[in-house]
Tab-separated table of C-alpha atoms in Angstrom:
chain	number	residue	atom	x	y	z
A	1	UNK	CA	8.892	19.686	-75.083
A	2	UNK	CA	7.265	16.622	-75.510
A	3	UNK	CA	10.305	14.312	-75.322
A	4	UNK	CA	11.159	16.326	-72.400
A	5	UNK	CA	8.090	15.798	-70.548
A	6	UNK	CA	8.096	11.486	-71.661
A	7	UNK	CA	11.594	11.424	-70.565
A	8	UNK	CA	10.819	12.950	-67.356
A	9	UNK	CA	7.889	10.552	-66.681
A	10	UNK	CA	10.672	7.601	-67.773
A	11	UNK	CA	13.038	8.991	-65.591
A	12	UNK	CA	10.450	9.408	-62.550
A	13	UNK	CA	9.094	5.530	-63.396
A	14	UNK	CA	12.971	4.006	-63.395
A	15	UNK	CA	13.806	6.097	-59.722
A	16	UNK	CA	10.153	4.825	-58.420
A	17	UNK	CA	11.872	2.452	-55.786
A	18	UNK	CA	14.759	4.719	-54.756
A	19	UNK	CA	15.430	7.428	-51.925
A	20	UNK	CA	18.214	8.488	-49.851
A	21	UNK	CA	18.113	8.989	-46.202
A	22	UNK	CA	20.176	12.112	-44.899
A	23	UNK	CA	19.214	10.830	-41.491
A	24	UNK	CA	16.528	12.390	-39.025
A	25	UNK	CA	13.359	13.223	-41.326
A	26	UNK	CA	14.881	14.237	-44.192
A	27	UNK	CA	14.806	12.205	-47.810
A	28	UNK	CA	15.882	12.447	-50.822
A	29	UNK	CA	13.794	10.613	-54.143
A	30	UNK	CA	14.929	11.329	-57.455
A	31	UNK	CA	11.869	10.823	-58.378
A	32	UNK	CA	10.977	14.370	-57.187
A	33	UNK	CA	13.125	15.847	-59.522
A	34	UNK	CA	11.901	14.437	-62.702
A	35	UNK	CA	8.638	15.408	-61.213
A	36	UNK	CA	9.895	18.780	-61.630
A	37	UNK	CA	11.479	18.404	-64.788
A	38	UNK	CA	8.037	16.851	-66.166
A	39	UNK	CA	5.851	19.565	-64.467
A	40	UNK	CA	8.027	22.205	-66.828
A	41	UNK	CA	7.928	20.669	-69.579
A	42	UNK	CA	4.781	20.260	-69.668
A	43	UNK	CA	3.880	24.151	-68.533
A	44	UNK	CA	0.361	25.396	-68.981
A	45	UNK	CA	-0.753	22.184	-71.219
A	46	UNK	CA	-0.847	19.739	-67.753
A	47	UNK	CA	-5.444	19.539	-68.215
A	48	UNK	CA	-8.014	17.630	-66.057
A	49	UNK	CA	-9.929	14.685	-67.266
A	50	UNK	CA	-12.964	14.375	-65.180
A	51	UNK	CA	-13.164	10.820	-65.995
A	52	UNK	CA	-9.445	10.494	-64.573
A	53	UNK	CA	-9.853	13.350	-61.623
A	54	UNK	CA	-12.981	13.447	-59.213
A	55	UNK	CA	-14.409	14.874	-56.407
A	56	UNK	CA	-12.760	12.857	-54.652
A	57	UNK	CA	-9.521	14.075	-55.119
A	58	UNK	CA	-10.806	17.632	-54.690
A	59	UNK	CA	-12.284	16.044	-51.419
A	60	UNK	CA	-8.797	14.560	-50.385
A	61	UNK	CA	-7.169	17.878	-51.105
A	62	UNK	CA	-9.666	19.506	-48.907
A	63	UNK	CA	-9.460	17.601	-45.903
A	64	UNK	CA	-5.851	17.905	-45.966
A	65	UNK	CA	-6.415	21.501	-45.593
A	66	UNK	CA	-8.819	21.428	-43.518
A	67	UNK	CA	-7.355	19.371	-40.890
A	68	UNK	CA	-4.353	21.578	-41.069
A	69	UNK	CA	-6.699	24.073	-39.504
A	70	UNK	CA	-7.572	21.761	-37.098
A	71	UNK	CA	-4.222	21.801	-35.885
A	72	UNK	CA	-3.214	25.133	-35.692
A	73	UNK	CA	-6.893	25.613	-33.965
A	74	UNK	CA	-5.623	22.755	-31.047
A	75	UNK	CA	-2.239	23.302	-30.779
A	76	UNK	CA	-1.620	26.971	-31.806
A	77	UNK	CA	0.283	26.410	-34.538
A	78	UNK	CA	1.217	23.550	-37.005
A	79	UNK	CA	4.204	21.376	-37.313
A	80	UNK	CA	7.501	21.675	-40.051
A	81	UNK	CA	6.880	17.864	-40.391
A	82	UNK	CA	3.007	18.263	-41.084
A	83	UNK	CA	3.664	21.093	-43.498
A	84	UNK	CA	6.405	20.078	-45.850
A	85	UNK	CA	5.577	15.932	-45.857
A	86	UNK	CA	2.230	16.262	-45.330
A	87	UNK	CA	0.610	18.889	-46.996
A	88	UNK	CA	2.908	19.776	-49.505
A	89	UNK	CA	3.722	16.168	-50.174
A	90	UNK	CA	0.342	15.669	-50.722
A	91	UNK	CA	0.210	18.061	-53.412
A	92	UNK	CA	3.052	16.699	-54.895
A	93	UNK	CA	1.480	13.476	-55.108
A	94	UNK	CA	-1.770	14.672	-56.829
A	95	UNK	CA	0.854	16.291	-59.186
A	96	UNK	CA	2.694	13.138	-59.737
A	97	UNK	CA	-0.774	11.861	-60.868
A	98	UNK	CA	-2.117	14.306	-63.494
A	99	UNK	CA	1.338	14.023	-64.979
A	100	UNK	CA	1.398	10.221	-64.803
A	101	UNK	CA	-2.172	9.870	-66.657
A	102	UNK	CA	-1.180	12.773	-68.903
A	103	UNK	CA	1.381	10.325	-70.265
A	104	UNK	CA	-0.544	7.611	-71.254
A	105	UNK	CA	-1.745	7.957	-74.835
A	106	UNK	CA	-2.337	4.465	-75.811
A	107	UNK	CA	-2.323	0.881	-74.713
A	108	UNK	CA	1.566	0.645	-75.696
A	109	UNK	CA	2.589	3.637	-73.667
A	110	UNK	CA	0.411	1.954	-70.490
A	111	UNK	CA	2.635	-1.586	-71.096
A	112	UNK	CA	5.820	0.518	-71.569
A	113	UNK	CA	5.612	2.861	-68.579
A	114	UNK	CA	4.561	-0.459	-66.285
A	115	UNK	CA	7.708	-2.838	-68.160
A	116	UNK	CA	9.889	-0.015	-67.191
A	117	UNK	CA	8.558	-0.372	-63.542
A	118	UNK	CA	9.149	-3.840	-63.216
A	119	UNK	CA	12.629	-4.077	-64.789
A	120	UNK	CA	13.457	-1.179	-62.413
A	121	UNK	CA	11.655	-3.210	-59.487
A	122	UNK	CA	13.457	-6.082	-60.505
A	123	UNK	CA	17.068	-4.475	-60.660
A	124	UNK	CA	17.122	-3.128	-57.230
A	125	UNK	CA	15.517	-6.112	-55.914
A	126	UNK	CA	18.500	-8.230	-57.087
A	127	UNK	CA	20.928	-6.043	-56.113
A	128	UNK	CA	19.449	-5.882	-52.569
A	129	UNK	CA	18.715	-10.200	-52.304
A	130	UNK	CA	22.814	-10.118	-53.497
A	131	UNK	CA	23.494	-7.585	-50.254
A	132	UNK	CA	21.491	-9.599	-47.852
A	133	UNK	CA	22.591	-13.689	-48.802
A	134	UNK	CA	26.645	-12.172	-49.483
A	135	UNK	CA	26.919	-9.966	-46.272
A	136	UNK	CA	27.979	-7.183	-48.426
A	137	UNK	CA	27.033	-3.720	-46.606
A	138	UNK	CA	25.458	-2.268	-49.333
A	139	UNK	CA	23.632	1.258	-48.202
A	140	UNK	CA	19.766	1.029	-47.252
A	141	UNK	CA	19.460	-2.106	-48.639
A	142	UNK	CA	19.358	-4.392	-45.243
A	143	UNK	CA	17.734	-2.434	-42.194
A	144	UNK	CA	18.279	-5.324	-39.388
A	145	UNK	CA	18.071	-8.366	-40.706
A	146	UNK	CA	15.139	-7.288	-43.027
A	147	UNK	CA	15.370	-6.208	-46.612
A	148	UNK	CA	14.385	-2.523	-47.226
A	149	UNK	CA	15.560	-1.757	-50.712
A	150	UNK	CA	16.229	2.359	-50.931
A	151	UNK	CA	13.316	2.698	-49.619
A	152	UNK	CA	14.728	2.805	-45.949
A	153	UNK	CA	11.396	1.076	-44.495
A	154	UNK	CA	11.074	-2.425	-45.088
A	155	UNK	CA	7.288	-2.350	-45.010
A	156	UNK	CA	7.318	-0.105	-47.739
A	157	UNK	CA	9.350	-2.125	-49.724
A	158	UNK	CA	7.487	-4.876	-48.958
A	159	UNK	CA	4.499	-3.281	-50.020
A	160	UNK	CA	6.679	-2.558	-53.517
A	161	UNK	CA	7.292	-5.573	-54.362
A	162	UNK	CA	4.110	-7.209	-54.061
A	163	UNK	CA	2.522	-4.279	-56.400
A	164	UNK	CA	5.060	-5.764	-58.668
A	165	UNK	CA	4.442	-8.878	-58.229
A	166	UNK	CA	0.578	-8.606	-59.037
A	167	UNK	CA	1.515	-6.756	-62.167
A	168	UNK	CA	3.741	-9.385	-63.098
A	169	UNK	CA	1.827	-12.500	-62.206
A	170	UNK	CA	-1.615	-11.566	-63.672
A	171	UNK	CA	-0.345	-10.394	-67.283
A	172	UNK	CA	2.819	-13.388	-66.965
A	173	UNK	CA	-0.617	-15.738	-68.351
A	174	UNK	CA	-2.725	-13.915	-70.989
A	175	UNK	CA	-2.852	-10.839	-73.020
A	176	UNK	CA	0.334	-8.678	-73.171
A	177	UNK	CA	3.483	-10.243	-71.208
A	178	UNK	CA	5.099	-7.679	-69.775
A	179	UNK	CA	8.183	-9.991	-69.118
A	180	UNK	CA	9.052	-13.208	-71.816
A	181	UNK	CA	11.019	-16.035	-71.275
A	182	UNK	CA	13.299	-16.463	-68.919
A	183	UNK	CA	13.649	-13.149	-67.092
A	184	UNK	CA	9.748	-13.676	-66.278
A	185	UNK	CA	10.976	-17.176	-64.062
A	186	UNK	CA	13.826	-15.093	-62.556
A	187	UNK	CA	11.006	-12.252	-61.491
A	188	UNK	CA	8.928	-14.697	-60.195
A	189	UNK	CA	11.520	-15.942	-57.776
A	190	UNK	CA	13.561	-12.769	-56.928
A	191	UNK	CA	10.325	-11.039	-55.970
A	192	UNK	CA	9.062	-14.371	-54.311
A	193	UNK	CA	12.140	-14.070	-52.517
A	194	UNK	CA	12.165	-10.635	-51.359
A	195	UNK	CA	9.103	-10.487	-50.143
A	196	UNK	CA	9.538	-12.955	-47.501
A	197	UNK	CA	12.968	-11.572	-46.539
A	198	UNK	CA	11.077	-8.447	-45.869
A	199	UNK	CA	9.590	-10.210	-43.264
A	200	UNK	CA	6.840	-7.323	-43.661
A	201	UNK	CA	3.703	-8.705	-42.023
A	202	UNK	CA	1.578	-5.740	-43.490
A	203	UNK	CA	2.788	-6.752	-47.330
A	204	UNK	CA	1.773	-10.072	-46.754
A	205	UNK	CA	-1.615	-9.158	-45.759
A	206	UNK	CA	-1.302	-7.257	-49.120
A	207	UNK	CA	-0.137	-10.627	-51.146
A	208	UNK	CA	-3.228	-12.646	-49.584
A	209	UNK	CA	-5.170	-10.745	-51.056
A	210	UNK	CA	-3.794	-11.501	-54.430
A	211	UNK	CA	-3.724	-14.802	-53.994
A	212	UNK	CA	-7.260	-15.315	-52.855
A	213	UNK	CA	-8.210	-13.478	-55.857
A	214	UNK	CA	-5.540	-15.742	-58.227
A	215	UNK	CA	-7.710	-18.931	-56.420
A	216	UNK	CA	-11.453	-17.311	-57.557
A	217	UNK	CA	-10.122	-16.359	-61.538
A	218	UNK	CA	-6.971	-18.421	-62.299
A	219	UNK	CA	-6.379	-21.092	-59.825
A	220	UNK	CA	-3.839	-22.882	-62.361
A	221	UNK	CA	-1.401	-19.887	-61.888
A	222	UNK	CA	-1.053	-20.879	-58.350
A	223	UNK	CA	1.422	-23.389	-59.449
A	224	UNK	CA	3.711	-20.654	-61.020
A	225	UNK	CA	3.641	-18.938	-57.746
A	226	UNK	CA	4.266	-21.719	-55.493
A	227	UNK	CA	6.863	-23.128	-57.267
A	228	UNK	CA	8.426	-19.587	-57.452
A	229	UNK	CA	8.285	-19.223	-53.507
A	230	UNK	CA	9.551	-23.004	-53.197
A	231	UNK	CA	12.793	-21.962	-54.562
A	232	UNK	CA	12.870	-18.743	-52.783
A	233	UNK	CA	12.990	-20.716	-49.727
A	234	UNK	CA	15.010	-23.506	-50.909
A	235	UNK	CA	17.789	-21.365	-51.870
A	236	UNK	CA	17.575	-19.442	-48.496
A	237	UNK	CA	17.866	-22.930	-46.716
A	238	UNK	CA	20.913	-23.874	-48.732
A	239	UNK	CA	22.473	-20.922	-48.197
A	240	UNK	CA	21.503	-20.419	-44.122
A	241	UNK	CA	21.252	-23.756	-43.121
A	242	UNK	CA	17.935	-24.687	-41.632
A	243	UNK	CA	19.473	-22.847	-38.047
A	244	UNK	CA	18.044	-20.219	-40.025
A	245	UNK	CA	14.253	-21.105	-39.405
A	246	UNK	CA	14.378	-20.128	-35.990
A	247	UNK	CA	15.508	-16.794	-36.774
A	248	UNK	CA	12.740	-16.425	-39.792
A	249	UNK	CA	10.178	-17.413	-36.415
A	250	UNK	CA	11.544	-14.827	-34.336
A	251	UNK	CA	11.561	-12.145	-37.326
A	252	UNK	CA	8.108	-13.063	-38.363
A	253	UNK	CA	6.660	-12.820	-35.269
A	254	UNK	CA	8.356	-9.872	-33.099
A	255	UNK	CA	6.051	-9.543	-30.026
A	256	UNK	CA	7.206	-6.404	-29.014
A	257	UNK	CA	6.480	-4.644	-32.219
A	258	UNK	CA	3.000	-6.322	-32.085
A	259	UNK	CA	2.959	-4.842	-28.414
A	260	UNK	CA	3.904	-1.106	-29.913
A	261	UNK	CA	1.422	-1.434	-32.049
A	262	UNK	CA	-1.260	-2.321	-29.872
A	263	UNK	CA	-0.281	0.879	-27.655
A	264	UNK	CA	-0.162	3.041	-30.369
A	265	UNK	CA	-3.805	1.970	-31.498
A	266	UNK	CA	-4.823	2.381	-27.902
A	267	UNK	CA	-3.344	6.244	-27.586
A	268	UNK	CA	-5.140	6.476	-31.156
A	269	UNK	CA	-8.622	5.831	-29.568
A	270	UNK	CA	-8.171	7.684	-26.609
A	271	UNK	CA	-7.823	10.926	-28.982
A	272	UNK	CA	-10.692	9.465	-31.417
A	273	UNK	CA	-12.933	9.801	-28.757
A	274	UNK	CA	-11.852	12.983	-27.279
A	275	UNK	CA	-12.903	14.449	-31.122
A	276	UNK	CA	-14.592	12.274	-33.475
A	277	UNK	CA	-15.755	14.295	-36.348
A	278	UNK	CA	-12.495	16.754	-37.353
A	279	UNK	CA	-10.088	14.794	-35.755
A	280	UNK	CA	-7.005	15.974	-33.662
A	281	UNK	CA	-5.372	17.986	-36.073
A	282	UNK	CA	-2.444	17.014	-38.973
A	283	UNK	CA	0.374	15.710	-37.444
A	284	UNK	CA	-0.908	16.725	-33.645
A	285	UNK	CA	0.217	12.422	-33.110
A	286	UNK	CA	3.293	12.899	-34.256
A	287	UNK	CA	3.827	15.930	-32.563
A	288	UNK	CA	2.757	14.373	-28.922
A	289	UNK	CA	4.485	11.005	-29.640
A	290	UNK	CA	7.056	11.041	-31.816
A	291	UNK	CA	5.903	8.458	-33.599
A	292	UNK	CA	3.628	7.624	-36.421
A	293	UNK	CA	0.126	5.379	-36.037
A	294	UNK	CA	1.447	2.450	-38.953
A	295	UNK	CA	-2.426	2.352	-39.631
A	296	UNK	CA	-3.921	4.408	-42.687
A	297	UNK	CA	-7.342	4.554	-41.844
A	298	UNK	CA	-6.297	4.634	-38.199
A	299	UNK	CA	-4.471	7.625	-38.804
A	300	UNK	CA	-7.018	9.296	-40.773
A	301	UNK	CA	-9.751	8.680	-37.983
A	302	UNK	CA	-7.036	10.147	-35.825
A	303	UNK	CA	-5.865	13.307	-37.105
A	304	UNK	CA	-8.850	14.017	-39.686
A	305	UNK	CA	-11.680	12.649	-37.983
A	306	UNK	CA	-14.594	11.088	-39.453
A	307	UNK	CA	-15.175	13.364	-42.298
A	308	UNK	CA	-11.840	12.536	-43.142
A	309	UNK	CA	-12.077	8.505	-42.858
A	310	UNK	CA	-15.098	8.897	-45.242
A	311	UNK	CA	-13.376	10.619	-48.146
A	312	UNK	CA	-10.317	8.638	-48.090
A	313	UNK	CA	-12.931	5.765	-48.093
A	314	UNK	CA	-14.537	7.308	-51.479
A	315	UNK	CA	-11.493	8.222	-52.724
A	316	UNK	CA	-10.114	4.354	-52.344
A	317	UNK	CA	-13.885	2.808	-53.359
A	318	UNK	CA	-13.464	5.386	-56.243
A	319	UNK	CA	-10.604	3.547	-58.306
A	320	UNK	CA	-11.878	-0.150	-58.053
A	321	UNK	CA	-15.522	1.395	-59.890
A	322	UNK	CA	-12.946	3.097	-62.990
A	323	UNK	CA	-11.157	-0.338	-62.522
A	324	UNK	CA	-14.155	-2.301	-62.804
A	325	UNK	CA	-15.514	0.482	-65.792
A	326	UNK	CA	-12.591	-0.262	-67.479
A	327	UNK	CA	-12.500	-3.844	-66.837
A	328	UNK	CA	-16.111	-4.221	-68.643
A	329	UNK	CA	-15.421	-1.874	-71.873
A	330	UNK	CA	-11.594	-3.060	-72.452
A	331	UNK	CA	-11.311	-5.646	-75.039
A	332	UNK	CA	-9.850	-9.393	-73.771
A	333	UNK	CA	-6.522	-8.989	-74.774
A	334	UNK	CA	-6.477	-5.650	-71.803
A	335	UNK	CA	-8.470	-6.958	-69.581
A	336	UNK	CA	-5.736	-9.066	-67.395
A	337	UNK	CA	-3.633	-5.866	-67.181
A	338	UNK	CA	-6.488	-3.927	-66.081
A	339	UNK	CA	-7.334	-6.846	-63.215
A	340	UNK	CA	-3.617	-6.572	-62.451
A	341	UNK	CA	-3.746	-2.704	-61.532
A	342	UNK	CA	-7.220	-3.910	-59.292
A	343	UNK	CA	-5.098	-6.211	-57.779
A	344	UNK	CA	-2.160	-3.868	-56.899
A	345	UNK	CA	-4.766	-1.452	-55.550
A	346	UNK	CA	-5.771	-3.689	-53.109
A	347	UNK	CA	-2.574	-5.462	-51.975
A	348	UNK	CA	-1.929	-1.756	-50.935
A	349	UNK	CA	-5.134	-1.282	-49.351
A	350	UNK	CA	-3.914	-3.783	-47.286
A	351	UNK	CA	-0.941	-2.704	-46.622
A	352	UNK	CA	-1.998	0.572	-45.885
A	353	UNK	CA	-3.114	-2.031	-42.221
A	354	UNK	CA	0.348	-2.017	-40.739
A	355	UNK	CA	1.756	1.331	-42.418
A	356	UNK	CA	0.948	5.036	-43.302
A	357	UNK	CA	0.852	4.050	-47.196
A	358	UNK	CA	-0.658	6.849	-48.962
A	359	UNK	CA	2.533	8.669	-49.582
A	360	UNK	CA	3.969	5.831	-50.874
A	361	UNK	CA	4.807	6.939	-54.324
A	362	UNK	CA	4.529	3.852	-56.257
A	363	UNK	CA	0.834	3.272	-54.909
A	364	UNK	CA	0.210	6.423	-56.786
A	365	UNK	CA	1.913	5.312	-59.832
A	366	UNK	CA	-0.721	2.533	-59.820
A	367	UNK	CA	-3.364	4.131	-59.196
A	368	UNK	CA	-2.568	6.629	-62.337
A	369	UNK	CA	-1.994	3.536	-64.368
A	370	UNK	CA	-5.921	2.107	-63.327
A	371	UNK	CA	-7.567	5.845	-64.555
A	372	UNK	CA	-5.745	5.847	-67.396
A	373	UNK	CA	-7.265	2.689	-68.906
A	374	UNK	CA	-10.704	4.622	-68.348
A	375	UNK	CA	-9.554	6.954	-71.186
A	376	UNK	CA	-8.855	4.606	-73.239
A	377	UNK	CA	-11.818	2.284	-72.665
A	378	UNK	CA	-14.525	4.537	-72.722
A	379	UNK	CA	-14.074	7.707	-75.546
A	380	UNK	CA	-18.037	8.563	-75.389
A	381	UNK	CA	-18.105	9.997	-71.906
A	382	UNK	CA	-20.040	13.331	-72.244
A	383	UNK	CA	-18.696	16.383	-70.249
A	384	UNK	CA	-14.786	15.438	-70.504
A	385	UNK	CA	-12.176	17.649	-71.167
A	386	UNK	CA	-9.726	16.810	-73.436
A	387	UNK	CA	-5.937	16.771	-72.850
A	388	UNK	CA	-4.059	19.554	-74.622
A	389	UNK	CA	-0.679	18.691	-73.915
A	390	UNK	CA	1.975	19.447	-77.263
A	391	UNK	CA	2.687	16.812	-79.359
A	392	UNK	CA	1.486	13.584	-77.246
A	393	UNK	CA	-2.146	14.225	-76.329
A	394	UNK	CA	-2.835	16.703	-78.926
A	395	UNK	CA	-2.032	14.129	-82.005
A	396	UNK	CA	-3.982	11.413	-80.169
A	397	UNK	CA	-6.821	13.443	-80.023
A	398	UNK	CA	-6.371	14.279	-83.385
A	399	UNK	CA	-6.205	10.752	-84.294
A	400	UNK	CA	-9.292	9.731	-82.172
A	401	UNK	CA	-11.228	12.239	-84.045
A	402	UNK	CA	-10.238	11.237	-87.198
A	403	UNK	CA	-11.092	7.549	-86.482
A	404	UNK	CA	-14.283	8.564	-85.040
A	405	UNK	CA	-15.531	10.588	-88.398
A	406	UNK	CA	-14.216	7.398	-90.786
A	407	UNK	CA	-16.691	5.404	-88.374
A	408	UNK	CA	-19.519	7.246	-88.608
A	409	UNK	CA	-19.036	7.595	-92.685
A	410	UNK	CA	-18.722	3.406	-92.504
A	411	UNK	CA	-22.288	3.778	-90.383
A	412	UNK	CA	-23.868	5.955	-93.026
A	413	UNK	CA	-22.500	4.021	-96.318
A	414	UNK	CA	-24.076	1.188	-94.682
A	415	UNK	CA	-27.650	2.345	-93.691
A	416	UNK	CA	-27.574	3.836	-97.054
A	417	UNK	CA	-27.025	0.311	-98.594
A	418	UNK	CA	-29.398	-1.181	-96.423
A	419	UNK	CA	-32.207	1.491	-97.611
A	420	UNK	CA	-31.954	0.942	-101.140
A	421	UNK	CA	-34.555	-1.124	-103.244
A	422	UNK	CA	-33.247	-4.380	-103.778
A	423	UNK	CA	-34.358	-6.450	-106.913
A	424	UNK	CA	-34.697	-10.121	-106.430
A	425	UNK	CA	-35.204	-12.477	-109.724
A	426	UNK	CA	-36.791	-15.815	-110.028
């Protein structure tokens, strides 16, 4: 069963990017399905680590629930949409992440599990920059004039590929290179080059933030990113013609959708006032509207209220302090890999501005990846509970012990060599 359950995680780490669109509400991710598949194989042996699940998740779980009550409270009842994407999608996603930490073992399985996710990022990225420069229709992968990847939305794609970006830029210098030679240049451009055609305002928000932190540790690797951007842009001028610069001003700036936004917000505040402390309800907005808020903590405020803004606030503050934990007890050679997942975790933060980004899967994935470097990092926490999943946690943990009683035997030949009466001669 344990090949079962690692090819399942594989499986849901290659079809991280992908979804299919049935039209109205309803999508389709593969990556669901391998959840399942991983969920069964690993049965009754999927444990807690409380250094990898907090309160805080508990907490997240429970205002999910509770402002489900909310709603049925308010409105008499509560919404299909609110139900099965909300609720239960949120318990998919807090499954996605016990299974996701589960997996990581060791150092190699965290660099394997995140190569995979790049080459897979990487792959669908070129195959969508080939559908927008050739005119090919290729499904999903151009939503007007933008590029959206399978992921339908191109905000959330945006918001992909600057995750991978961070991941590759900030272990591209030092440490373990996730990507060598000369597929690292191509990444560096082809995700360079998809994020502007995204034209995704909120995933650039996310990418300042990366590059502000680049400037503070590594200014030098500024270069490698500007250069990779300058031929993004070169290649779409050869290709467009610079006619095309009018239409990347129009795309970039789209007044009306600033305009929806700004209404949206307003409706938002009109309801935050009307009940700030449980909120409105899960998916009341939706339900009044028709439309979504394209603001995270917006939406939380909204529909959850104030005790709900608060734990999503602990729950996000609650990953950069393991980050940072890790950070500190991880020797050099993990450390950029460590500052990459920090990185990614904010870029998304920031995305989560201009979109509803907490069910966006890969964030998750990430966020897995930055508490699993906590169990590897830091073995001496007291109180944790150890992993007892067949054949890949259990022979770790066999290992770790074994490694931890020829340690303490080196400690004790050595105090005993240090105790015993030396004799010096003249």
């Amino acid at each position: 069963m344990s090949k079962l359950f690692l090819f399942a995680v594989m499986g849901y780490i290659i079809f991280l990017p992908t979804q299919f669109d049935f039209g109205g509400a309803f999508r389709l991710a593969p990556s669901d399905l391998f959840l399942m598949l991983g969920l069964f194989a690993a049965g009754f042996h999927l444990k807690l680590d409380r250094r990898q699940f907090s309160s805080w998740h508990w907490g997240m779980l429970f205002i999910f629930v509770l402002a489900s009550f909310v709603s049925i409270w308010r409105n008499g009842f509560i919404t299909q949409y609110a139900l099965l994407q909300k609720d239960i999608g949120f318990i998919l996603l807090l499954l996605t992440y016990i299974m996701l930490t589960q997996a990581v073992d060791s150092w190699d399985r965290l660099y394997k599990m995140l190569r995979v996710f790049l080459l897979s990022v990487l792959w669908l990225n070129a195959v969508a920059l080939f559908a927008f420069f050739s005119g090919v229709k290729v499904p999903f992968m151009v939503q007007d004039g933008r590029l959206s990847g399978m992921l339908i939305d191109p905000n959330a794609y945006g918001g992909l590929l600057v995750t991978a970006f961070a991941i590759h830029i900030m272990t591209s210098g030092s440490g373990v290179k996730l990507l060598r030679g000369w597929v690292s240049i191509v990444a560096t451009i082809t995700l360079s080059g998809g994020i502007m055609m995204t034209f995704s305002r909120s995933s650039w928000i996310g990418l300042i933030l990366v590059l502000l932190t680049l400037l503070l540790s590594n200014p030098s690797r500024l270069i490698k990113i500007g250069m990779g951007f300058i031929a993004a842009f070169v290649a779409l001028l050869l290709y467009k013609g610079t006619a095309y610069l009018d239409v990347l001003g129009s795309m970039s700036s789209r007044p009306s959708q600033i305009q929806s936004r700004l209404d949206i917000i307003g409706k938002a505040l009109d309801w935050i006032a009307q009940s700030p402390l449980l909120g409105i309800g899960l998916g009341s907005y939706n339900y009044e509207l028709r439309i979504i808020i394209h603001n995270t903590p917006l939406w939380f405020m909204t529909e959850f209220g104030l005790v709900g803004l608060l734990v999503y606030g602990g729950f996000m503050v609650w990953f950069f302090i393991v980050g940072i934990r890790s950070y500190r007890a991880a020797d050099a050679i993990h450390r950029p890999v460590i500052l990459a997942l920090l990185l990614s975790h904010a870029a998304m933060i920031g995305l989560s501005m201009g979109i509803e980004a907490l069910f966006q899967r890969y964030w998750w994935f990430m966020m897995a990846m930055n508490a699993a470097c906590i169990k590897l990092t830091d073995s001496k926490l007291k109180g944790e509970i150890r992993y007892q999943t067949q054949g890949i946690e259990r022979s770790t943990g066999r290992r770790q012990r074994q490694q931890t009683q020829e340690n303490r035997e080196t400690e004790q030949a050595q105090q005993t060599q240090q105790a015993e009466p030396r004799e010096y001669s003249i």
